Amino acid sequence: MPIAPTYRADPKFPELGPEFADAVEAAAFPATILRYRNDRAAATVGLEQLTDAEWIAHFGRFEPLPGAIAPPIAQRYHGHQFRVYNPELGDGRGFLFAQLREAQTGRLLDLGTKGSGETPWSRQGDGRLTLKGGLREVLATAMLEALGVPTSRSFSLVETGEALTRTDEPSPTRAAVLVRLSHSHIRFGTFQRQAFYERGDKVEALVDHVIAHYYPSLTGANDKAAALLAVVIRKSARLTARWMAAGFIHGVLNTDNMSITGESFDYGPYRFLPRNDPNFTAAYFDQNGLYAFGRQPEAVFWNLQQLAGCLSLVTASEPLVEALNGFAAVYRRELIAAMLDRLGLKPLGEEPDAVFVQAVFKAIAAGSEPLRWEPFFFDWFCGEAERAMAGPRAAIYETEGFADFRRLIEDYECDRPGRLGHPYFARREPEELLIDEIEAIWAAIDKADDWGPFEAKLAAIDAARRAWGLPSQQSFAGT
Ligand code: AMP
Ligand code: MG
């Protein structure tokens, strides 16, 4: 079996014991048709040499990989869903299949599934994933990675030949099983479940586990729980800032969808912003706009407060509150860094950068009727006014609302100007991932089984990723 020497299985989650997971089995699917394999991600864990047949055996039929978690386990967790506590969650259609070390960084990564069959936590669900849902997640993760957001990566998508019934999609609809490569699937909700049962001992065990395997530099901290909260706050603030700079609305920021590593994951009804709109809401069932674009920082902070509540079972409240109080400042700092990254500019200093980023948001807001989100960053990448003013949106940039921004950006120097030489930046329009395009990609598959537009889109996103040269997933390692 062609597995590269860099492959290193290192199952750690099972060490937490039976309170945290249940052994499960993958469904036997009537068909296993490979629709997507992420060889770039596979190369980071030594699996890129698998033949398609082997790939399907592992990621369609779930024959165990060497050193895999066998049988696979469905994780137990609880969570606040739209602020209502739900004690009946858990992996209802997925499991942890393997834990592997990332070759370059040594990070502990999970291969986890979505749509692999029923588990003890399926409730009324069928344990399945629609093919359209899987395709949407593949596209989201590719785009977020290109835009420099810490995200799980879509590893594999295999169509399963089943027909599913869904109330929010025309049915019957096709089914698939997705495999994700994630830097942990431990959620805020994993802590919440133990806290709910008042198992301080298990909360403590989880703190130790997370520190040992994800934040080893905190080993030996005086107050481990408070130190862990502080780092999760930092990571979550960074993630939120990077969602905002990417114009991304996750859609379902429930505590069971928040990872303790600050990696974005679980993409359901997400959207990318067409144009600036703080009230833009992704999920049709989010009638109150709780998780609207502009409310994401507040939603993440609320979730962090729930995590702090769990940790108060094992440490004093004061250091936890103090850590929480740090969120706003870290978020502001991370937002500035993320916006400068997206514009390809070198920082000037805390003060001027804060003033500048404020002017950026003011300009985006002023232009928000005609100006789409993504083209703004594309036009102004590296701060070259000449290029922006030669493009299709020059008339917008001439308006008064852009005056401060245009004046301030002149002081900035391009970071790695070589990137502008990429043919991508000679285009008039950037790569976007707006809903109409996703629907068109799906329609081609649904109506004619034409995967061409899907594959072309992934190739285009990858070209954009290389052109932008934003922080890689590996660069988000550490504390
Ligand atoms: P999500 O909105 O995808 O984060 O899912 C919330 C919860 O519902 C998780 O516990 C999922 O495992 C579960 N779930 C979602 N869809 C299904 C399904 N089709 N079958 C079983 N469980 C599901
Ligand atoms: Mg989820």
PDB file of N, CA and C and ligand atoms in Angstrom, residues 77 81 89-93 122-123 125-128 166 256-257 266, ligand 1:
ATOM      1  N   TYR A  77     -20.744  15.403  22.784  1.00  0.00           N
ATOM      2  CA  TYR A  77     -20.680  16.807  23.183  1.00  0.00           C
ATOM      3  C   TYR A  77     -22.077  17.372  23.367  1.00  0.00           C
ATOM      4  N   GLN A  81     -27.266  25.962  20.986  1.00  0.00           N
ATOM      5  CA  GLN A  81     -27.660  26.215  19.604  1.00  0.00           C
ATOM      6  C   GLN A  81     -28.561  27.444  19.612  1.00  0.00           C
ATOM      7  N   LEU A  89     -26.569  16.473  21.898  1.00  0.00           N
ATOM      8  CA  LEU A  89     -25.766  16.536  20.673  1.00  0.00           C
ATOM      9  C   LEU A  89     -24.727  15.415  20.669  1.00  0.00           C
ATOM     10  N   GLY A  90     -23.729  15.576  19.860  1.00  0.00           N
ATOM     11  CA  GLY A  90     -22.716  14.540  19.667  1.00  0.00           C
ATOM     12  C   GLY A  90     -22.618  14.297  18.182  1.00  0.00           C
ATOM     13  N   ASP A  91     -21.575  13.571  17.776  1.00  0.00           N
ATOM     14  CA  ASP A  91     -21.418  13.265  16.347  1.00  0.00           C
ATOM     15  C   ASP A  91     -22.595  12.419  15.876  1.00  0.00           C
ATOM     16  N   GLY A  92     -23.548  13.027  15.215  1.00  0.00           N
ATOM     17  CA  GLY A  92     -24.743  12.309  14.789  1.00  0.00           C
ATOM     18  C   GLY A  92     -24.626  11.737  13.386  1.00  0.00           C
ATOM     19  N   ARG A  93     -23.612  12.198  12.669  1.00  0.00           N
ATOM     20  CA  ARG A  93     -23.428  11.666  11.317  1.00  0.00           C
ATOM     21  C   ARG A  93     -21.953  11.626  10.941  1.00  0.00           C
ATOM     22  N   SER A 122     -27.544  10.336  16.621  1.00  0.00           N
ATOM     23  CA  SER A 122     -28.224  10.783  15.395  1.00  0.00           C
ATOM     24  C   SER A 122     -29.605  11.375  15.670  1.00  0.00           C
ATOM     25  N   ARG A 123     -30.156  11.129  16.837  1.00  0.00           N
ATOM     26  CA  ARG A 123     -31.541  11.550  17.120  1.00  0.00           C
ATOM     27  C   ARG A 123     -32.453  11.121  15.953  1.00  0.00           C
ATOM     28  N   GLY A 125     -32.145  12.047  12.930  1.00  0.00           N
ATOM     29  CA  GLY A 125     -31.440  12.227  11.659  1.00  0.00           C
ATOM     30  C   GLY A 125     -31.063  10.894  11.014  1.00  0.00           C
ATOM     31  N   ASP A 126     -30.719  10.960   9.757  1.00  0.00           N
ATOM     32  CA  ASP A 126     -30.382   9.744   9.017  1.00  0.00           C
ATOM     33  C   ASP A 126     -28.884   9.465   8.982  1.00  0.00           C
ATOM     34  N   GLY A 127     -28.105  10.341   9.606  1.00  0.00           N
ATOM     35  CA  GLY A 127     -26.659  10.129   9.637  1.00  0.00           C
ATOM     36  C   GLY A 127     -25.967  10.428   8.317  1.00  0.00           C
ATOM     37  N   ARG A 128     -26.709  11.027   7.396  1.00  0.00           N
ATOM     38  CA  ARG A 128     -26.176  11.217   6.048  1.00  0.00           C
ATOM     39  C   ARG A 128     -25.902  12.697   5.734  1.00  0.00           C
ATOM     40  N   ARG A 166     -34.752  15.782   2.264  1.00  0.00           N
ATOM     41  CA  ARG A 166     -34.450  16.950   3.098  1.00  0.00           C
ATOM     42  C   ARG A 166     -35.577  17.957   2.927  1.00  0.00           C
ATOM     43  N   ASP A 256     -21.117  24.068  19.739  1.00  0.00           N
ATOM     44  CA  ASP A 256     -20.646  22.760  19.258  1.00  0.00           C
ATOM     45  C   ASP A 256     -19.942  22.880  17.920  1.00  0.00           C
ATOM     46  N   ASN A 257     -19.957  24.073  17.348  1.00  0.00           N
ATOM     47  CA  ASN A 257     -19.227  24.293  16.100  1.00  0.00           C
ATOM     48  C   ASN A 257     -17.981  25.149  16.315  1.00  0.00           C
ATOM     49  N   ASP A 266     -17.068  22.929  10.000  1.00  0.00           N
ATOM     50  CA  ASP A 266     -18.486  22.590   9.925  1.00  0.00           C
ATOM     51  C   ASP A 266     -19.276  23.646   9.150  1.00  0.00           C
TER      52      ASP A 266
HETATM   53  P1  AMP B   1     -24.597  20.776  12.556  1.00  0.00           P
HETATM   54  O1  AMP B   1     -25.687  21.794  12.398  1.00  0.00           O
HETATM   55  O2  AMP B   1     -24.164  20.112  11.287  1.00  0.00           O
HETATM   56  O3  AMP B   1     -23.451  21.281  13.342  1.00  0.00           O
HETATM   57  O4  AMP B   1     -25.266  19.596  13.401  1.00  0.00           O
HETATM   58  C1  AMP B   1     -25.805  19.745  14.671  1.00  0.00           C
HETATM   59  C2  AMP B   1     -26.037  18.390  15.279  1.00  0.00           C
HETATM   60  O5  AMP B   1     -26.999  17.654  14.527  1.00  0.00           O
HETATM   61  C3  AMP B   1     -24.815  17.506  15.360  1.00  0.00           C
HETATM   62  O6  AMP B   1     -24.923  16.751  16.545  1.00  0.00           O
HETATM   63  C4  AMP B   1     -24.940  16.655  14.127  1.00  0.00           C
HETATM   64  O7  AMP B   1     -24.248  15.443  14.265  1.00  0.00           O
HETATM   65  C5  AMP B   1     -26.443  16.439  14.068  1.00  0.00           C
HETATM   66  N1  AMP B   1     -26.916  16.166  12.715  1.00  0.00           N
HETATM   67  C6  AMP B   1     -27.036  17.054  11.685  1.00  0.00           C
HETATM   68  N2  AMP B   1     -27.514  16.452  10.598  1.00  0.00           N
HETATM   69  C7  AMP B   1     -27.722  15.152  10.921  1.00  0.00           C
HETATM   70  C8  AMP B   1     -28.213  14.003  10.215  1.00  0.00           C
HETATM   71  N3  AMP B   1     -28.603  14.076   8.949  1.00  0.00           N
HETATM   72  N4  AMP B   1     -28.275  12.837  10.881  1.00  0.00           N
HETATM   73  C9  AMP B   1     -27.893  12.754  12.160  1.00  0.00           C
HETATM   74  N5  AMP B   1     -27.437  13.776  12.876  1.00  0.00           N
HETATM   75  C10 AMP B   1     -27.347  14.976  12.263  1.00  0.00           C
END
